[in-house]
Short mmCIF file of C-alpha atoms in Angstrom, two decimals:
data_model
loop_
_atom_site.label_atom_id
_atom_site.label_comp_id
_atom_site.label_asym_id
_atom_site.label_seq_id
_atom_site.Cartn_x
_atom_site.Cartn_y
_atom_site.Cartn_z
CA UNK A 1 42.22 113.81 -50.29
CA UNK A 2 42.23 117.00 -52.33
CA UNK A 3 44.32 119.91 -51.12
CA UNK A 4 45.65 122.76 -53.20
CA UNK A 5 46.19 126.52 -53.11
CA UNK A 6 45.80 128.87 -56.05
CA UNK A 7 46.78 132.52 -56.10
CA UNK A 8 44.87 135.40 -57.72
CA UNK A 9 45.92 139.03 -58.23
CA UNK A 10 43.84 142.14 -57.63
CA UNK A 11 44.82 145.67 -58.74
CA UNK A 12 43.69 148.14 -56.09
CA UNK A 13 43.36 151.96 -56.16
CA UNK A 14 44.67 154.58 -53.68
CA UNK A 15 41.49 154.41 -51.61
CA UNK A 16 39.87 151.77 -49.39
CA UNK A 17 37.87 149.49 -51.66
CA UNK A 18 36.31 146.02 -51.87
CA UNK A 19 36.50 143.58 -54.79
CA UNK A 20 34.07 140.73 -55.45
CA UNK A 21 36.14 137.52 -55.80
CA UNK A 22 33.21 135.07 -55.66
CA UNK A 23 33.61 133.95 -59.27
CA UNK A 24 37.27 133.08 -58.61
CA UNK A 25 36.26 131.08 -55.51
CA UNK A 26 33.66 129.18 -57.55
CA UNK A 27 36.17 128.57 -60.35
CA UNK A 28 38.85 127.16 -58.02
CA UNK A 29 36.34 124.80 -56.37
CA UNK A 30 35.05 123.63 -59.78
CA UNK A 31 38.55 123.09 -61.20
CA UNK A 32 39.65 121.11 -58.13
CA UNK A 33 36.69 118.76 -58.49
CA UNK A 34 36.06 119.09 -54.74
CA UNK A 35 32.80 117.42 -53.68
CA UNK A 36 32.89 117.89 -49.88
CA UNK A 37 35.19 120.03 -47.76
CA UNK A 38 36.18 123.66 -47.25
CA UNK A 39 37.39 126.50 -49.44
CA UNK A 40 39.36 129.28 -47.77
CA UNK A 41 40.06 132.76 -49.19
CA UNK A 42 43.10 134.30 -47.44
CA UNK A 43 45.15 137.43 -48.07
CA UNK A 44 48.74 137.70 -46.80
CA UNK A 45 48.67 141.54 -46.82
CA UNK A 46 48.54 143.10 -43.35
CA UNK A 47 46.36 146.04 -44.43
CA UNK A 48 43.82 143.92 -46.35
CA UNK A 49 40.92 141.67 -45.36
CA UNK A 50 38.47 139.09 -46.66
CA UNK A 51 34.79 139.10 -45.75
CA UNK A 52 31.43 137.70 -46.88
CA UNK A 53 28.56 140.09 -47.51
CA UNK A 54 25.24 140.35 -49.33
CA UNK A 55 25.20 141.81 -52.83
CA UNK A 56 23.27 145.03 -52.13
CA UNK A 57 22.63 146.14 -55.75
CA UNK A 58 22.87 149.96 -55.43
CA UNK A 59 26.33 151.50 -55.78
CA UNK A 60 28.19 154.76 -55.10
CA UNK A 61 29.75 157.05 -57.74
CA UNK A 62 32.90 154.90 -57.42
CA UNK A 63 30.94 151.71 -58.09
CA UNK A 64 31.13 150.54 -54.45
CA UNK A 65 28.16 148.58 -53.11
CA UNK A 66 26.23 150.83 -50.66
CA UNK A 67 26.44 148.20 -47.90
CA UNK A 68 30.22 147.99 -48.33
CA UNK A 69 30.53 151.79 -48.27
CA UNK A 70 28.51 151.77 -45.02
CA UNK A 71 31.01 149.19 -43.75
CA UNK A 72 33.98 151.39 -44.72
CA UNK A 73 32.26 154.29 -42.92
CA UNK A 74 31.97 152.19 -39.76
CA UNK A 75 35.64 151.19 -40.12
CA UNK A 76 36.52 154.91 -40.27
CA UNK A 77 34.70 155.45 -36.98
CA UNK A 78 36.53 152.54 -35.33
CA UNK A 79 39.97 153.62 -36.62
CA UNK A 80 39.91 157.08 -38.25
CA UNK A 81 41.89 157.36 -41.53
CA UNK A 82 45.57 158.24 -40.88
CA UNK A 83 46.16 161.66 -42.39
CA UNK A 84 49.45 162.75 -40.83
CA UNK A 85 52.23 161.48 -38.54
CA UNK A 86 51.52 161.59 -34.81
CA UNK A 87 47.85 160.69 -35.20
CA UNK A 88 48.70 157.12 -34.21
CA UNK A 89 51.90 155.86 -32.55
CA UNK A 90 52.72 153.93 -35.75
CA UNK A 91 54.69 154.51 -37.97
CA UNK A 92 57.64 155.17 -35.66
CA UNK A 93 61.00 156.65 -36.62
CA UNK A 94 62.83 153.32 -37.05
CA UNK A 95 60.09 152.05 -39.36
CA UNK A 96 60.18 155.22 -41.49
CA UNK A 97 63.99 155.15 -41.66
CA UNK A 98 64.10 151.48 -42.69
CA UNK A 99 61.28 151.92 -45.22
CA UNK A 100 63.20 154.76 -46.88
CA UNK A 101 66.69 153.24 -46.78
CA UNK A 102 65.90 149.59 -47.44
CA UNK A 103 62.83 149.85 -49.69
CA UNK A 104 62.91 153.38 -51.12
CA UNK A 105 59.49 154.21 -49.65
CA UNK A 106 58.20 157.74 -49.07
CA UNK A 107 57.38 158.41 -45.39
CA UNK A 108 53.75 159.14 -46.29
CA UNK A 109 53.34 155.53 -47.41
CA UNK A 110 53.45 154.63 -43.71
CA UNK A 111 50.15 156.46 -43.13
CA UNK A 112 48.09 153.27 -43.35
CA UNK A 113 47.79 152.55 -39.63
CA UNK A 114 43.98 152.49 -39.78
CA UNK A 115 44.09 149.88 -42.56
CA UNK A 116 46.44 147.65 -40.55
CA UNK A 117 44.23 147.85 -37.44
CA UNK A 118 40.95 147.15 -39.25
CA UNK A 119 42.61 144.28 -41.15
CA UNK A 120 43.53 142.57 -37.89
CA UNK A 121 40.05 143.07 -36.41
CA UNK A 122 38.07 141.87 -39.45
CA UNK A 123 40.47 139.01 -40.18
CA UNK A 124 42.51 137.84 -43.09
CA UNK A 125 40.40 134.95 -44.31
CA UNK A 126 37.00 133.32 -44.58
CA UNK A 127 36.48 129.56 -44.78
CA UNK A 128 33.34 128.30 -46.51
CA UNK A 129 31.89 124.75 -46.44
CA UNK A 130 31.67 123.02 -49.81
CA UNK A 131 28.69 120.65 -50.10
CA UNK A 132 27.92 118.61 -53.23
CA UNK A 133 30.58 120.52 -55.15
CA UNK A 134 29.48 124.08 -54.32
CA UNK A 135 30.46 126.60 -51.62
CA UNK A 136 27.46 127.28 -49.34
CA UNK A 137 27.15 131.06 -49.63
CA UNK A 138 23.38 131.42 -49.37
CA UNK A 139 21.18 133.14 -51.92
CA UNK A 140 22.95 136.53 -51.93
CA UNK A 141 26.32 135.87 -50.26
CA UNK A 142 29.44 137.10 -52.04
CA UNK A 143 33.11 136.86 -51.05
CA UNK A 144 34.90 140.21 -51.01
CA UNK A 145 38.58 141.08 -50.82
CA UNK A 146 39.16 144.47 -49.17
CA UNK A 147 42.24 146.66 -49.53
CA UNK A 148 42.21 149.08 -46.58
CA UNK A 149 45.45 150.88 -47.49
CA UNK A 150 44.36 154.19 -49.02
CA UNK A 151 47.85 155.61 -49.56
CA UNK A 152 48.73 154.16 -52.97
CA UNK A 153 47.60 151.85 -55.77
CA UNK A 154 48.88 148.31 -55.29
CA UNK A 155 48.97 144.86 -56.81
CA UNK A 156 47.52 142.49 -54.19
CA UNK A 157 47.26 138.73 -53.77
CA UNK A 158 44.51 136.42 -52.48
CA UNK A 159 45.15 132.71 -51.87
CA UNK A 160 42.31 130.26 -52.45
CA UNK A 161 42.78 126.89 -50.71
CA UNK A 162 40.55 123.84 -51.06
CA UNK A 163 40.62 120.98 -48.53
CA UNK A 164 38.45 117.88 -48.79
CA UNK A 165 37.64 115.09 -51.20
CA UNK B 1 47.09 113.03 -44.99
CA UNK B 2 48.87 114.92 -42.24
CA UNK B 3 46.85 116.24 -39.33
CA UNK B 4 48.12 117.08 -35.87
CA UNK B 5 47.75 119.64 -33.10
CA UNK B 6 50.53 120.88 -30.85
CA UNK B 7 50.11 123.08 -27.81
CA UNK B 8 52.35 125.95 -26.70
CA UNK B 9 52.29 127.97 -23.47
CA UNK B 10 52.59 131.73 -23.06
CA UNK B 11 53.11 133.53 -19.74
CA UNK B 12 51.16 136.78 -19.79
CA UNK B 13 51.31 139.86 -17.51
CA UNK B 14 48.48 141.75 -15.76
CA UNK B 15 47.97 144.06 -18.73
CA UNK B 16 46.68 143.60 -22.30
CA UNK B 17 49.63 142.43 -24.38
CA UNK B 18 50.55 140.66 -27.63
CA UNK B 19 53.14 137.90 -28.11
CA UNK B 20 54.83 137.00 -31.40
CA UNK B 21 54.31 133.24 -31.95
CA UNK B 22 55.48 133.14 -35.58
CA UNK B 23 58.58 131.08 -34.83
CA UNK B 24 56.43 128.44 -33.11
CA UNK B 25 54.09 128.34 -36.12
CA UNK B 26 57.07 127.88 -38.47
CA UNK B 27 58.54 125.17 -36.20
CA UNK B 28 55.31 123.15 -36.06
CA UNK B 29 54.93 123.28 -39.86
CA UNK B 30 58.58 122.25 -40.37
CA UNK B 31 58.38 119.38 -37.84
CA UNK B 32 55.17 118.05 -39.38
CA UNK B 33 56.78 117.90 -42.83
CA UNK B 34 53.66 119.53 -44.29
CA UNK B 35 54.12 120.48 -47.96
CA UNK B 36 50.65 121.79 -48.87
CA UNK B 37 47.73 122.64 -46.61
CA UNK B 38 46.77 124.93 -43.76
CA UNK B 39 48.19 125.80 -40.35
CA UNK B 40 45.79 127.21 -37.76
CA UNK B 41 46.72 129.06 -34.57
CA UNK B 42 43.83 128.91 -32.07
CA UNK B 43 43.46 129.92 -28.43
CA UNK B 44 40.78 128.33 -26.21
CA UNK B 45 40.76 131.29 -23.78
CA UNK B 46 37.66 133.48 -24.01
CA UNK B 47 39.52 136.72 -23.24
CA UNK B 48 42.37 136.09 -25.71
CA UNK B 49 42.75 136.37 -29.47
CA UNK B 50 45.02 135.49 -32.40
CA UNK B 51 45.77 137.92 -35.21
CA UNK B 52 48.24 138.54 -38.02
CA UNK B 53 50.01 141.89 -38.23
CA UNK B 54 53.07 143.55 -39.72
CA UNK B 55 56.22 143.76 -37.62
CA UNK B 56 56.37 147.53 -37.10
CA UNK B 57 59.89 147.78 -35.60
CA UNK B 58 59.45 150.64 -33.08
CA UNK B 59 58.26 149.68 -29.59
CA UNK B 60 56.80 151.26 -26.43
CA UNK B 61 58.48 151.39 -23.00
CA UNK B 62 56.86 147.96 -22.35
CA UNK B 63 58.37 146.52 -25.54
CA UNK B 64 55.02 146.47 -27.37
CA UNK B 65 55.12 147.10 -31.13
CA UNK B 66 53.69 150.58 -31.83
CA UNK B 67 51.15 149.20 -34.30
CA UNK B 68 49.92 146.70 -31.71
CA UNK B 69 49.68 149.42 -29.05
CA UNK B 70 47.60 151.47 -31.54
CA UNK B 71 45.43 148.37 -31.93
CA UNK B 72 44.99 148.03 -28.15
CA UNK B 73 44.05 151.73 -28.04
CA UNK B 74 41.36 151.14 -30.67
CA UNK B 75 40.12 148.12 -28.68
CA UNK B 76 39.83 150.40 -25.62
CA UNK B 77 37.62 152.77 -27.60
CA UNK B 78 35.39 149.89 -28.78
CA UNK B 79 35.08 148.35 -25.29
CA UNK B 80 36.52 150.60 -22.56
CA UNK B 81 38.63 148.76 -19.93
CA UNK B 82 36.47 147.44 -17.06
CA UNK B 83 37.53 149.28 -13.91
CA UNK B 84 34.70 148.59 -11.48
CA UNK B 85 31.49 146.60 -11.18
CA UNK B 86 28.40 148.09 -12.86
CA UNK B 87 30.33 149.46 -15.80
CA UNK B 88 29.12 146.50 -17.88
CA UNK B 89 26.26 144.09 -17.06
CA UNK B 90 28.82 141.29 -16.68
CA UNK B 91 30.00 139.99 -14.22
CA UNK B 92 26.64 139.36 -12.54
CA UNK B 93 26.05 138.24 -8.93
CA UNK B 94 25.69 134.51 -9.71
CA UNK B 95 28.98 134.55 -11.65
CA UNK B 96 30.83 136.34 -8.82
CA UNK B 97 29.36 134.00 -6.19
CA UNK B 98 30.29 130.86 -8.15
CA UNK B 99 33.77 132.18 -8.96
CA UNK B 100 34.42 132.77 -5.26
CA UNK B 101 32.85 129.59 -3.86
CA UNK B 102 33.83 127.09 -6.56
CA UNK B 103 37.17 128.48 -7.73
CA UNK B 104 38.38 130.75 -4.91
CA UNK B 105 38.52 133.79 -7.21
CA UNK B 106 38.48 137.40 -6.00
CA UNK B 107 35.49 139.40 -7.35
CA UNK B 108 37.86 141.85 -9.07
CA UNK B 109 39.10 139.03 -11.32
CA UNK B 110 35.72 139.28 -13.08
CA UNK B 111 36.57 142.78 -14.34
CA UNK B 112 37.69 141.49 -17.74
CA UNK B 113 34.47 142.12 -19.65
CA UNK B 114 36.24 144.27 -22.25
CA UNK B 115 38.75 141.49 -22.94
CA UNK B 116 35.95 138.93 -23.44
CA UNK B 117 34.09 141.22 -25.85
CA UNK B 118 37.13 142.13 -27.95
CA UNK B 119 38.19 138.47 -28.04
CA UNK B 120 34.87 137.49 -29.60
CA UNK B 121 35.00 140.32 -32.17
CA UNK B 122 38.62 139.75 -33.28
CA UNK B 123 38.30 135.98 -33.24
CA UNK B 124 40.08 133.09 -31.64
CA UNK B 125 42.12 131.83 -34.55
CA UNK B 126 43.85 132.53 -37.84
CA UNK B 127 44.31 129.91 -40.55
CA UNK B 128 47.24 130.35 -42.95
CA UNK B 129 47.85 128.52 -46.25
CA UNK B 130 51.03 126.42 -46.41
CA UNK B 131 52.59 126.32 -49.88
CA UNK B 132 55.78 124.38 -50.67
CA UNK B 133 56.37 123.76 -46.98
CA UNK B 134 56.02 127.33 -45.70
CA UNK B 135 53.11 129.39 -44.30
CA UNK B 136 52.33 132.29 -46.67
CA UNK B 137 52.67 135.26 -44.33
CA UNK B 138 54.04 137.84 -46.76
CA UNK B 139 57.27 139.77 -46.30
CA UNK B 140 56.47 141.30 -42.90
CA UNK B 141 53.52 139.27 -41.58
CA UNK B 142 53.77 137.88 -38.06
CA UNK B 143 51.30 135.80 -36.03
CA UNK B 144 50.45 137.30 -32.64
CA UNK B 145 48.70 135.83 -29.63
CA UNK B 146 46.92 138.51 -27.59
CA UNK B 147 45.88 138.27 -23.95
CA UNK B 148 43.20 140.92 -23.38
CA UNK B 149 42.60 140.13 -19.71
CA UNK B 150 44.40 142.89 -17.79
CA UNK B 151 43.36 141.76 -14.30
CA UNK B 152 46.10 139.23 -13.49
CA UNK B 153 49.13 137.39 -14.81
CA UNK B 154 48.21 134.06 -16.40
CA UNK B 155 49.60 130.97 -18.08
CA UNK B 156 47.90 130.73 -21.47
CA UNK B 157 47.68 128.14 -24.24
CA UNK B 158 47.74 128.34 -28.04
CA UNK B 159 46.99 125.30 -30.21
CA UNK B 160 48.76 124.95 -33.55
CA UNK B 161 47.03 122.59 -35.99
CA UNK B 162 48.35 121.48 -39.39
CA UNK B 163 46.08 119.92 -42.04
CA UNK B 164 47.29 118.79 -45.44
CA UNK B 165 49.86 116.51 -47.00
CA UNK C 1 40.24 111.01 -43.91
CA UNK C 2 36.97 112.13 -42.40
CA UNK C 3 35.17 115.11 -43.92
CA UNK C 4 31.48 115.91 -43.67
CA UNK C 5 29.10 118.81 -43.18
CA UNK C 6 25.86 118.70 -41.22
CA UNK C 7 23.25 121.44 -41.11
CA UNK C 8 21.27 122.60 -38.08
CA UNK C 9 18.32 125.02 -37.89
CA UNK C 10 17.77 127.81 -35.38
CA UNK C 11 14.50 129.77 -34.96
CA UNK C 12 15.34 133.38 -34.16
CA UNK C 13 13.18 136.25 -32.84
CA UNK C 14 12.77 139.83 -34.15
CA UNK C 15 15.64 141.09 -32.01
CA UNK C 16 19.41 140.55 -31.98
CA UNK C 17 20.06 137.36 -30.03
CA UNK C 18 22.63 134.61 -29.48
CA UNK C 19 22.01 130.86 -29.32
CA UNK C 20 24.27 128.30 -27.66
CA UNK C 21 25.06 125.60 -30.27
CA UNK C 22 27.84 123.87 -28.32
CA UNK C 23 25.86 120.66 -27.78
CA UNK C 24 25.27 120.38 -31.54
CA UNK C 25 29.00 120.88 -32.19
CA UNK C 26 29.85 118.13 -29.68
CA UNK C 27 27.22 115.82 -31.17
CA UNK C 28 28.50 116.22 -34.75
CA UNK C 29 32.09 115.54 -33.65
CA UNK C 30 31.01 112.47 -31.65
CA UNK C 31 28.86 111.07 -34.50
CA UNK C 32 31.66 111.54 -37.03
CA UNK C 33 34.08 109.56 -34.88
CA UNK C 34 36.70 112.26 -35.46
CA UNK C 35 39.81 111.75 -33.31
CA UNK C 36 42.10 114.55 -34.53
CA UNK C 37 41.30 117.52 -36.73
CA UNK C 38 39.09 120.57 -36.85
CA UNK C 39 35.38 121.32 -36.47
CA UNK C 40 34.04 124.49 -38.06
CA UNK C 41 30.72 126.20 -37.29
CA UNK C 42 29.70 128.46 -40.21
CA UNK C 43 26.55 130.42 -41.02
CA UNK C 44 25.72 131.38 -44.61
CA UNK C 45 23.47 134.30 -43.52
CA UNK C 46 24.98 137.73 -44.14
CA UNK C 47 23.43 139.29 -41.04
CA UNK C 48 24.44 136.49 -38.67
CA UNK C 49 27.69 135.46 -36.98
CA UNK C 50 29.39 132.69 -35.01
CA UNK C 51 31.57 133.34 -32.00
CA UNK C 52 33.04 131.60 -28.96
CA UNK C 53 32.43 133.05 -25.51
CA UNK C 54 32.45 132.11 -21.84
CA UNK C 55 29.20 130.95 -20.23
CA UNK C 56 28.60 133.89 -17.88
CA UNK C 57 25.74 132.40 -15.78
CA UNK C 58 23.61 135.51 -15.09
CA UNK C 59 20.97 136.40 -17.69
CA UNK C 60 18.71 139.29 -18.73
CA UNK C 61 14.90 139.31 -18.65
CA UNK C 62 15.05 137.85 -22.19
CA UNK C 63 17.33 135.01 -21.03
CA UNK C 64 20.41 136.47 -22.74
CA UNK C 65 23.76 135.89 -21.01
CA UNK C 66 24.93 139.21 -19.49
CA UNK C 67 28.27 139.00 -21.30
CA UNK C 68 26.49 138.50 -24.62
CA UNK C 69 24.15 141.43 -23.92
CA UNK C 70 27.25 143.56 -23.19
CA UNK C 71 28.59 142.37 -26.55
CA UNK C 72 25.35 143.37 -28.32
CA UNK C 73 25.59 146.78 -26.60
CA UNK C 74 29.15 147.22 -27.97
CA UNK C 75 27.92 146.17 -31.42
CA UNK C 76 25.24 148.90 -31.17
CA UNK C 77 27.94 151.49 -30.49
CA UNK C 78 30.01 150.29 -33.48
CA UNK C 79 27.02 150.23 -35.85
CA UNK C 80 23.87 151.81 -34.32
CA UNK C 81 20.65 149.88 -34.95
CA UNK C 82 18.99 150.91 -38.24
CA UNK C 83 15.67 152.53 -37.37
CA UNK C 84 14.68 154.33 -40.58
CA UNK C 85 15.80 154.79 -44.19
CA UNK C 86 18.60 157.30 -44.78
CA UNK C 87 20.43 156.41 -41.56
CA UNK C 88 22.88 154.33 -43.62
CA UNK C 89 23.39 154.40 -47.40
CA UNK C 90 21.99 150.83 -47.59
CA UNK C 91 19.29 149.82 -48.44
CA UNK C 92 19.22 151.76 -51.72
CA UNK C 93 16.22 152.22 -54.04
CA UNK C 94 17.13 149.40 -56.44
CA UNK C 95 17.47 146.96 -53.53
CA UNK C 96 14.10 147.99 -52.06
CA UNK C 97 12.39 147.77 -55.46
CA UNK C 98 13.82 144.31 -56.19
CA UNK C 99 13.05 143.04 -52.67
CA UNK C 100 9.41 144.09 -53.09
CA UNK C 101 8.86 142.97 -56.69
CA UNK C 102 10.94 139.77 -56.74
CA UNK C 103 10.54 138.56 -53.16
CA UNK C 104 7.42 140.32 -51.79
CA UNK C 105 9.41 141.94 -48.97
CA UNK C 106 8.28 145.02 -47.06
CA UNK C 107 10.74 147.95 -47.37
CA UNK C 108 11.25 147.97 -43.59
CA UNK C 109 12.80 144.49 -43.82
CA UNK C 110 15.81 146.21 -45.38
CA UNK C 111 16.53 148.04 -42.11
CA UNK C 112 19.14 145.48 -41.03
CA UNK C 113 22.26 147.35 -42.19
CA UNK C 114 23.82 147.26 -38.72
CA UNK C 115 23.42 143.48 -38.58
CA UNK C 116 25.10 143.04 -41.98
CA UNK C 117 28.04 145.24 -40.97
CA UNK C 118 28.63 143.58 -37.58
CA UNK C 119 28.31 140.14 -39.21
CA UNK C 120 31.17 140.94 -41.60
CA UNK C 121 33.38 142.34 -38.81
CA UNK C 122 32.84 139.47 -36.33
CA UNK C 123 33.01 136.80 -39.02
CA UNK C 124 30.85 133.99 -40.22
CA UNK C 125 32.62 131.03 -38.64
CA UNK C 126 34.85 129.66 -35.92
CA UNK C 127 37.14 126.68 -36.39
CA UNK C 128 38.05 124.64 -33.30
CA UNK C 129 40.81 122.01 -32.96
CA UNK C 130 39.63 118.50 -32.10
CA UNK C 131 42.10 116.57 -29.93
CA UNK C 132 41.49 112.99 -28.73
CA UNK C 133 37.92 113.17 -29.98
CA UNK C 134 36.85 116.43 -28.33
CA UNK C 135 36.78 120.09 -29.44
CA UNK C 136 39.22 122.12 -27.31
CA UNK C 137 36.90 124.81 -25.94
CA UNK C 138 38.48 125.33 -22.52
CA UNK C 139 36.65 124.99 -19.21
CA UNK C 140 33.91 127.56 -19.92
CA UNK C 141 34.00 128.09 -23.69
CA UNK C 142 30.75 127.81 -25.59
CA UNK C 143 29.98 128.24 -29.30
CA UNK C 144 27.26 130.79 -30.04
CA UNK C 145 25.31 131.51 -33.19
CA UNK C 146 24.18 135.14 -33.37
CA UNK C 147 21.33 136.53 -35.44
CA UNK C 148 21.92 140.28 -35.75
CA UNK C 149 18.86 141.02 -37.90
CA UNK C 150 16.32 142.57 -35.52
CA UNK C 151 13.61 143.24 -38.12
CA UNK C 152 11.78 139.92 -38.16
CA UNK C 153 11.70 136.36 -36.81
CA UNK C 154 13.57 133.96 -39.10
CA UNK C 155 14.55 130.33 -39.58
CA UNK C 156 18.36 130.25 -39.77
CA UNK C 157 20.99 127.67 -40.67
CA UNK C 158 24.40 126.79 -39.24
CA UNK C 159 26.73 124.35 -41.00
CA UNK C 160 29.01 122.14 -38.89
CA UNK C 161 31.98 120.70 -40.79
CA UNK C 162 34.50 118.18 -39.48
CA UNK C 163 37.90 117.65 -41.16
CA UNK C 164 40.49 115.17 -39.93
CA UNK C 165 40.82 111.50 -39.13
#
């Protein structure tokens, strides 16, 4: 039985953005020598997500795939971007006080409520079958890591786990 | 290879609510002796969900984390709470008749359409990598079980499965 | 350790529709002889999804379960059906040009943006614990494959993977 987890880092900007991590997924499966099983991409960050989508070729001025920008636009309808306190219940006063005193965070860094909500709806991982040594992603399928926290640039982590033989 | 499933019970009230099951997830991983692998939290109930979210410290009068109440509020925009028959197509007449005759249920117990829909969108499980004996949840990540059926108090089940070595 | 993936085919119409694949899931688990573990249903198509929902008995004129039609109606509020170019950013001109020249596709076949977006929100798979040889789906739980591309009839694939012993 083969089971292992590797970690990759992604530098993200101060806006909601997706990153194509398919090549890393393929690399981890190849290096593990997995023939049959599953590969999971998971992010531990509570304002991030992982999803699978078609490569849609055209891009925005920022280099974002049009289909992923459409997806961000739908996210913004579901949970409008947090622009000031009081728009959502979160962040509350205890959270803001602790963030400042214990972690030196500016109150405005708590304005990522929309990212947290969308993250929990979309989900933190995708698990893909591996058949004859390759993840089954279809002709155009790509694995994307999304950072939905638009408040500040961050260094983020994605865990890639293979299970099988 | 280590593989096992344990079941836990959660008593839920007659309103949509989340329950922090992180300690149970940690306990099951510790008891299994799992070093590397995955732990999955799954609920078989079709109006419930499992998600991962940050502990947001402040709470409502009901004791609900503010961030989770914001999430419930977004759910209510996506699928407004069912208050009377005809608001959604479901429950239909055959369903109501069978529920009454076969299971002794009151017709109003079928007014959980919103909970069913949100459950299927959010998903019924989360799967978390286990590295060096511990689930990788990040600094503030918690695993929550959500009961989205607001019609009646229930006894609910979550299954915790470990796979690995 | 038991690990294997089987593939099933589903013929889908030119409208958004769900298909009950529970019997196939049960068959694959039974044939594998799996006693304890997980069974995952995954679709590689980027405008399709897999979800678990209650069998709701009543159906529409098309034979769709009322609860699933309610779900499709909520999807259409989240991401309105694409009816003409310019409604979403996708499909862009490069995508339409490549689809025509490389794959002989009509431009209108690109009007499935809503299906792609909902697919990535709902997720491409569900993973169900197997205990004492049976997937734990609850009394009424069924596994559904959804094709959210309403542009044309297609032949679709779902992969069923068992992991365990």
